[in-house]
CSV table of C-alpha atoms in Angstrom, one decimal:
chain,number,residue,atom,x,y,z
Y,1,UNK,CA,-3.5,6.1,1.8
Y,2,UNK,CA,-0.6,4.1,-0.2
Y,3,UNK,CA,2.8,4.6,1.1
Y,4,UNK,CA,6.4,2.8,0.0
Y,5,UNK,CA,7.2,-0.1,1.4
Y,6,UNK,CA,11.1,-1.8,1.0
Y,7,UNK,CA,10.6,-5.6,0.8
Y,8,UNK,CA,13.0,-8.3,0.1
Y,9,UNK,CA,11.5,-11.3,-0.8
Y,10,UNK,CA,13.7,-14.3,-1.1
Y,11,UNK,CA,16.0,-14.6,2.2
Y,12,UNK,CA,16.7,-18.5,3.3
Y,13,UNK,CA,17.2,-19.3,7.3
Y,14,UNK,CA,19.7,-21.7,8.6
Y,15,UNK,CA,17.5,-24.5,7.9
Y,16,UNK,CA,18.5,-24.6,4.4
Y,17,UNK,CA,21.6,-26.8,3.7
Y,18,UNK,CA,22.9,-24.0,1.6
Y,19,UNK,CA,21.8,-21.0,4.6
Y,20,UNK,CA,24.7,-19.9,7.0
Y,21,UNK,CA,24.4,-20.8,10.3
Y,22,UNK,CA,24.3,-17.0,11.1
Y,23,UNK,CA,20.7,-16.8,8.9
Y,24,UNK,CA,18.6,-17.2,12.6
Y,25,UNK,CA,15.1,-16.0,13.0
Y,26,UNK,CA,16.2,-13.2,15.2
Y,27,UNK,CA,19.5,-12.8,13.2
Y,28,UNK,CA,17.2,-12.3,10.3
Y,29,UNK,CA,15.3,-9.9,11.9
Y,30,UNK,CA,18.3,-7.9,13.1
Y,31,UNK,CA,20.0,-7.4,10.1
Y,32,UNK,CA,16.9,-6.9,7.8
Y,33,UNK,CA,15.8,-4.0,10.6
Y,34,UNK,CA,19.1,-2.4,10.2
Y,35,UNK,CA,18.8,-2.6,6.4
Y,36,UNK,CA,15.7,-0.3,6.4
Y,37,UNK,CA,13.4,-3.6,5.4
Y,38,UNK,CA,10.0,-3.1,5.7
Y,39,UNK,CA,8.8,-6.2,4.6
Y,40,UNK,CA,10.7,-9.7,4.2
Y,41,UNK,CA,9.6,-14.0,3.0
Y,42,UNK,CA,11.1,-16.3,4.4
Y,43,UNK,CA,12.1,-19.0,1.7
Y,44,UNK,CA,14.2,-22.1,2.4
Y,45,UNK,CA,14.5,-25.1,0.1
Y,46,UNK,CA,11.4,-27.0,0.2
Y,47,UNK,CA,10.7,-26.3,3.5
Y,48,UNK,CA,9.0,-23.7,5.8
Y,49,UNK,CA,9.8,-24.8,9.3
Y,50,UNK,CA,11.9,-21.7,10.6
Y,51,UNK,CA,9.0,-19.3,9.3
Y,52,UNK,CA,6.7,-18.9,12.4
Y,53,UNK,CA,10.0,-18.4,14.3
Y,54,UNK,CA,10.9,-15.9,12.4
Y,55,UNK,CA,7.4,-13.9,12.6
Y,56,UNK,CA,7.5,-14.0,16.2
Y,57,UNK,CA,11.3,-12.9,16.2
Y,58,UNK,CA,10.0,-10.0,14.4
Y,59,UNK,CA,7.1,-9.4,16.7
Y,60,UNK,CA,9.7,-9.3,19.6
Y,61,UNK,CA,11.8,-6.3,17.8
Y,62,UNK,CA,8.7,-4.0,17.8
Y,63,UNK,CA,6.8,-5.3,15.4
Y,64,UNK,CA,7.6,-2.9,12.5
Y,65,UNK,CA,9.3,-5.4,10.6
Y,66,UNK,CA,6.3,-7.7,8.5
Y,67,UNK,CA,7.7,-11.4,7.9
Y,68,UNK,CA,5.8,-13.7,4.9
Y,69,UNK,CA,5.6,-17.1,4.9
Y,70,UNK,CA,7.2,-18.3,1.9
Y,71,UNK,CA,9.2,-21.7,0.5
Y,72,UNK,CA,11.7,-21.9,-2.5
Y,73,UNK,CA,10.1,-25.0,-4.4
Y,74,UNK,CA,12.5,-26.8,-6.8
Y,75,UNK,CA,10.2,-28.6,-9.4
Y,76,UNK,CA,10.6,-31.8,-11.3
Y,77,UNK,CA,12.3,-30.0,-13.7
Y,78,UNK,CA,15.1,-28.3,-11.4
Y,79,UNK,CA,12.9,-25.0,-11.8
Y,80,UNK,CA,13.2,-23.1,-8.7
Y,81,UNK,CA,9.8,-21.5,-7.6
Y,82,UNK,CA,9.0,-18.8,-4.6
Y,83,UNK,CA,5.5,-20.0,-2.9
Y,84,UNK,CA,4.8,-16.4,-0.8
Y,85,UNK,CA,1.8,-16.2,1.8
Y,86,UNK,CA,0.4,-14.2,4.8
Y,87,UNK,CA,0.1,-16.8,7.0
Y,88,UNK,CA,2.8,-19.7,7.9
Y,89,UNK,CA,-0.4,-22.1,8.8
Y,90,UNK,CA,-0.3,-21.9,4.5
Y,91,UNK,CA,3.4,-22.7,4.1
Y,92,UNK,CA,3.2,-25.3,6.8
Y,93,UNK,CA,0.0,-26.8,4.5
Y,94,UNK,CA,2.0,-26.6,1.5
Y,95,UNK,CA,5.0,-28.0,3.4
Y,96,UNK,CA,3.0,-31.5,3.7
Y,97,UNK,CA,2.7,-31.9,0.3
Y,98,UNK,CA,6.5,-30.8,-1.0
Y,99,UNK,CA,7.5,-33.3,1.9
Y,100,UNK,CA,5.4,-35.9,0.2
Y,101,UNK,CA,7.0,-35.7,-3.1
Y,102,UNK,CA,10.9,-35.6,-2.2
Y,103,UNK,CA,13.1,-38.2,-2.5
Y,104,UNK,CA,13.2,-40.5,0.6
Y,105,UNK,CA,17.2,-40.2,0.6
Y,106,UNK,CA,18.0,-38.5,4.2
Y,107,UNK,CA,20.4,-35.3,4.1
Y,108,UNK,CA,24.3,-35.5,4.2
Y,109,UNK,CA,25.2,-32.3,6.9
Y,110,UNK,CA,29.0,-33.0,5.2
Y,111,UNK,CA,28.4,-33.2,1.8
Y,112,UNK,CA,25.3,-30.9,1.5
Y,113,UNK,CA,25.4,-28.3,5.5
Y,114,UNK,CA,23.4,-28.7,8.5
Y,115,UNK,CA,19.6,-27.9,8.2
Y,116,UNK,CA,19.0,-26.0,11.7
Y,117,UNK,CA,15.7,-25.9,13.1
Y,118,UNK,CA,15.6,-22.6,15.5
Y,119,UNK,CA,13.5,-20.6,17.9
Y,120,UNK,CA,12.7,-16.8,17.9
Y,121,UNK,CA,15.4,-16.6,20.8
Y,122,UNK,CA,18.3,-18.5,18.6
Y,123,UNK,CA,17.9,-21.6,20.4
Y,124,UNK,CA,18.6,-24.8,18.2
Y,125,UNK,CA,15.2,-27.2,18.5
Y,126,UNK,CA,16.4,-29.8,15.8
Y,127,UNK,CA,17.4,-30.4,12.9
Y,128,UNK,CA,15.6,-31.9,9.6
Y,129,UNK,CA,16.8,-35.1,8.5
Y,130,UNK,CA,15.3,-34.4,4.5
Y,131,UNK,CA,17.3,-33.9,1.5
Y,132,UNK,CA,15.7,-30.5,1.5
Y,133,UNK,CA,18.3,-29.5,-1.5
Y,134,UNK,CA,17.0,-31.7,-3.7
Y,135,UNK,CA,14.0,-31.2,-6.7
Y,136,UNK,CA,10.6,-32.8,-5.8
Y,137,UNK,CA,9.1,-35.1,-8.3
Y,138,UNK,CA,6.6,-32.3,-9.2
Y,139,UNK,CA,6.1,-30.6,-12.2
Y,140,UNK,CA,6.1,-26.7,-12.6
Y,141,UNK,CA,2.3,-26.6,-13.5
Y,142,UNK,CA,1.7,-29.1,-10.0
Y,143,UNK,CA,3.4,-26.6,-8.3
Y,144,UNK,CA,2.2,-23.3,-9.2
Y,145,UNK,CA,-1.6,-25.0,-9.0
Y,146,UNK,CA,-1.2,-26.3,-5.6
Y,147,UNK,CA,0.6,-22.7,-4.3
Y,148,UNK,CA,-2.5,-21.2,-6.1
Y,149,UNK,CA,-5.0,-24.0,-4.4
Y,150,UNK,CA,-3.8,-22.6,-0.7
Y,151,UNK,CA,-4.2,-19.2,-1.7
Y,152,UNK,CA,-0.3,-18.1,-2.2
Y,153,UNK,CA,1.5,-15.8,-4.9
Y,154,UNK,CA,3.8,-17.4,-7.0
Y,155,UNK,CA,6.8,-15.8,-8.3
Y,156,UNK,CA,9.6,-17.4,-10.3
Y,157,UNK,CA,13.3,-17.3,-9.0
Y,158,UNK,CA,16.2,-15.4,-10.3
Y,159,UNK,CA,15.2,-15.7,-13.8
Y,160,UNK,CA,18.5,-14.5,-15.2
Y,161,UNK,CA,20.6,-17.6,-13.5
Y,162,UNK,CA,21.6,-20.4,-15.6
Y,163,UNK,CA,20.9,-22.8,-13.2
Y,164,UNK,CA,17.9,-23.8,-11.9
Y,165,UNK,CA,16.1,-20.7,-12.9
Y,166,UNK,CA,13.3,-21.5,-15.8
Y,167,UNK,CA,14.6,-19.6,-18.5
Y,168,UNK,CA,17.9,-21.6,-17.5
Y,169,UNK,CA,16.1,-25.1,-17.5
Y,170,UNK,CA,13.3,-24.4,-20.1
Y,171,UNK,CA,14.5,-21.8,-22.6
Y,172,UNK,CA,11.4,-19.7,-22.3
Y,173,UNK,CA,8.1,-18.9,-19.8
Y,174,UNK,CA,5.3,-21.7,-21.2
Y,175,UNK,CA,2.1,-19.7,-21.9
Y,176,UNK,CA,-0.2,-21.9,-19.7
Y,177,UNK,CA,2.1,-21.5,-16.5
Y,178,UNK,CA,-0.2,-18.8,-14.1
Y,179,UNK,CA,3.2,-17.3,-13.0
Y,180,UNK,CA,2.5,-14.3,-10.8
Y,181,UNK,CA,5.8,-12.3,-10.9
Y,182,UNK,CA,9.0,-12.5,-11.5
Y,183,UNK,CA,12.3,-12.2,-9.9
Y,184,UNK,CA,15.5,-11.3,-11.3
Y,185,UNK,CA,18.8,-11.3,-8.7
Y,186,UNK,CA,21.2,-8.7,-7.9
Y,187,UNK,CA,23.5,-7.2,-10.8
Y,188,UNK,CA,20.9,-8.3,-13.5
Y,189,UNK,CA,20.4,-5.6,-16.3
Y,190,UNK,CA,16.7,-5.7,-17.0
Y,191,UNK,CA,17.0,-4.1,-20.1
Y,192,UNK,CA,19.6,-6.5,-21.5
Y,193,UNK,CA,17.1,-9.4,-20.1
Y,194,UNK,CA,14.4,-7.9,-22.2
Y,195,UNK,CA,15.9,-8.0,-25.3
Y,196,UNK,CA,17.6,-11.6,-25.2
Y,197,UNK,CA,13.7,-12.6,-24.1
Y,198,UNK,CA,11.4,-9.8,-26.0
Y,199,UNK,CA,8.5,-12.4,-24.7
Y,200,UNK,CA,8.9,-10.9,-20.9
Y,201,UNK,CA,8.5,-7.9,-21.8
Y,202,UNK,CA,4.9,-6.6,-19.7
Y,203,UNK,CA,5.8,-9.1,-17.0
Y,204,UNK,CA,5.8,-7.9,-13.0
Y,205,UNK,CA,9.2,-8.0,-12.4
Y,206,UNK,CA,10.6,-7.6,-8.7
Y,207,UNK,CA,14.5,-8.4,-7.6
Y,208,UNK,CA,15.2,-9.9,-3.9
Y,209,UNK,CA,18.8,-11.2,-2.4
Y,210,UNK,CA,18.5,-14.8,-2.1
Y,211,UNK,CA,20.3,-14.2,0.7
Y,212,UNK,CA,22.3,-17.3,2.5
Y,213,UNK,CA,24.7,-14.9,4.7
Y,214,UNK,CA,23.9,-12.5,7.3
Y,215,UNK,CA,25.7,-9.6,5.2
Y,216,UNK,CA,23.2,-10.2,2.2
Y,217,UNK,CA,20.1,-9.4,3.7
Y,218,UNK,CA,18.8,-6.6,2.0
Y,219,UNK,CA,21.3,-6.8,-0.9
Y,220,UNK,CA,18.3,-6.2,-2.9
Y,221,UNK,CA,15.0,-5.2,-2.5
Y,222,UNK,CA,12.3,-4.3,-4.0
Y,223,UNK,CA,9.5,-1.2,-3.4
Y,224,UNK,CA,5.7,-1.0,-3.6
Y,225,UNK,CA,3.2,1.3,-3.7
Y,226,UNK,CA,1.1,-0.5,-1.0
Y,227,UNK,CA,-1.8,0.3,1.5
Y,228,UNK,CA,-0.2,-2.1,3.8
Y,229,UNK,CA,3.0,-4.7,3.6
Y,230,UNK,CA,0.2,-7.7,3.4
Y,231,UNK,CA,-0.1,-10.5,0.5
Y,232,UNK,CA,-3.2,-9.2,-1.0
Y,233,UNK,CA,-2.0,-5.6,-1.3
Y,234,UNK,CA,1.4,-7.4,-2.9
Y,235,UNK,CA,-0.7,-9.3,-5.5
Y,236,UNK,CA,-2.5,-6.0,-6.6
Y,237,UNK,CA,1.1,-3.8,-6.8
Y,238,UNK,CA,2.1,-7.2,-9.5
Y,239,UNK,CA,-1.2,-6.3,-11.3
Y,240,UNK,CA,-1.0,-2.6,-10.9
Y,241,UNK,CA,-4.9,-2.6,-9.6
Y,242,UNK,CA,-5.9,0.1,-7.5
Y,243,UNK,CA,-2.9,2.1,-7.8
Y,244,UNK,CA,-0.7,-0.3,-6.3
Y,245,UNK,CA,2.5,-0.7,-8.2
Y,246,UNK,CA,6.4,-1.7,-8.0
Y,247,UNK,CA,7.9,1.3,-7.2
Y,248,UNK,CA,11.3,0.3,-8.0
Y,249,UNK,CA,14.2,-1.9,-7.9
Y,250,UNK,CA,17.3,-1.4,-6.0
């Protein structure tokens, strides 16, 4: 039986520079239980270190709550790209190769924020020393092949920004890019972003927060029409298979 699940997909922890210090694994949890969530990813900047944290904060609250193991992947072109799977074992295998192809400049907690490294219980285990807010030397295609490769959904980030978005960067959605879904951010007008680019038009389409503060978890949200809140139901509801669907947008 398919039932409606509320998922926001794109909600960075306080292990990206940019991520409040509030954004724990349990904090996480907390707020995205009180928003009604049924599903969230977890996707900080090149990195996916707070993400099994997060899964067994969620596990702790009762279990309702399903966590995804995702990363926000900025490619050699400044395009910024969600990597989403089931398991963190495949974000933490995906992780090796992102860390392989940063810059070897170490981060600046002054200039650029602290990148926490936390437990389920909000305990501080470390801290990661990598520019994390900086673009790997990858290319789009690399990216989306090697997300692919490790048997991830890929989903382009708030399409509608300016900035590293890759309508913003490129000017269009290359043909050849196997580009799963895409997301648009709070306040966009689909409609008006059809008709400046006619050539989306037929495209999955779902809309997350991008949250970086406690307060904007579950800003936005998607639903699906899902058997369950796993991956491979999610990658049906973008193909509309088997009566899966997107729902709506919030």
């Amino acid at each position: 039986m398919l039932a409606r699940f509320r998922a926001d997909l794109h909600i960075h922890t306080c292990l990206s520079p940019c991520g409040d210090l509030e954004m724990s694994p349990r904090g996480i949890v907390e707020a995205a239980l009180e928003k009604r969530l049924d599903l969230i990813a977890i996707c900080d900047h090149n990195t996916a270190e707070n993400i099994a944290a997060t899964v067994r904060a969620a596990a702790r609250a009762g279990g309702r709550l399903k966590v995804l193991a995702g990363m926000e992947i900025c490619s050699a072109e400044e395009v910024h790209i969600l990597a989403l799977f089931e398991r963190p074992e495949q974000a933490l295998d995906l992780q090796d190769l992102i860390y392989a192809h940063l810059p070897p400049r170490s981060n600046r907690p002054e200039v650029f924020g602290e990148q926490v490294i936390a437990n389920e219980l909000d305990e501080v285990e470390g801290f990661n020393d990598r520019l994390l807010i900086a673009a790997t030397d990858l290319e789009a295609a690399a990216v989306i092949h090697a997300v692919h490769q490790r048997g991830g959904l890929l989903v382009a980030s708030h399409i509608d920004r300016p900035a590293y978005s890759i309508l913003g960067q490129l000017g269009f959605i290359p043909p050849d890019l196997e580009i799963d879904g895409l997301e648009i951010s709070k306040g966009c007008h689909l409609e008006s972003l059809l008709a400046r680019h006619p050539d989306l038009a037929g495209r999955p389409v779902i809309r997350s927060s991008d949250a970086h503060f406690i307060v904007d978890v579950g800003a936005a949200w998607t639903e699906f029409l899902l058997a369950e809140p796993v991956l491979a139901e999610m990658v049906l509801a973008l193909r509309a298979q088997g009566g899966r669907r997107i729902a709506g947008l919030s």
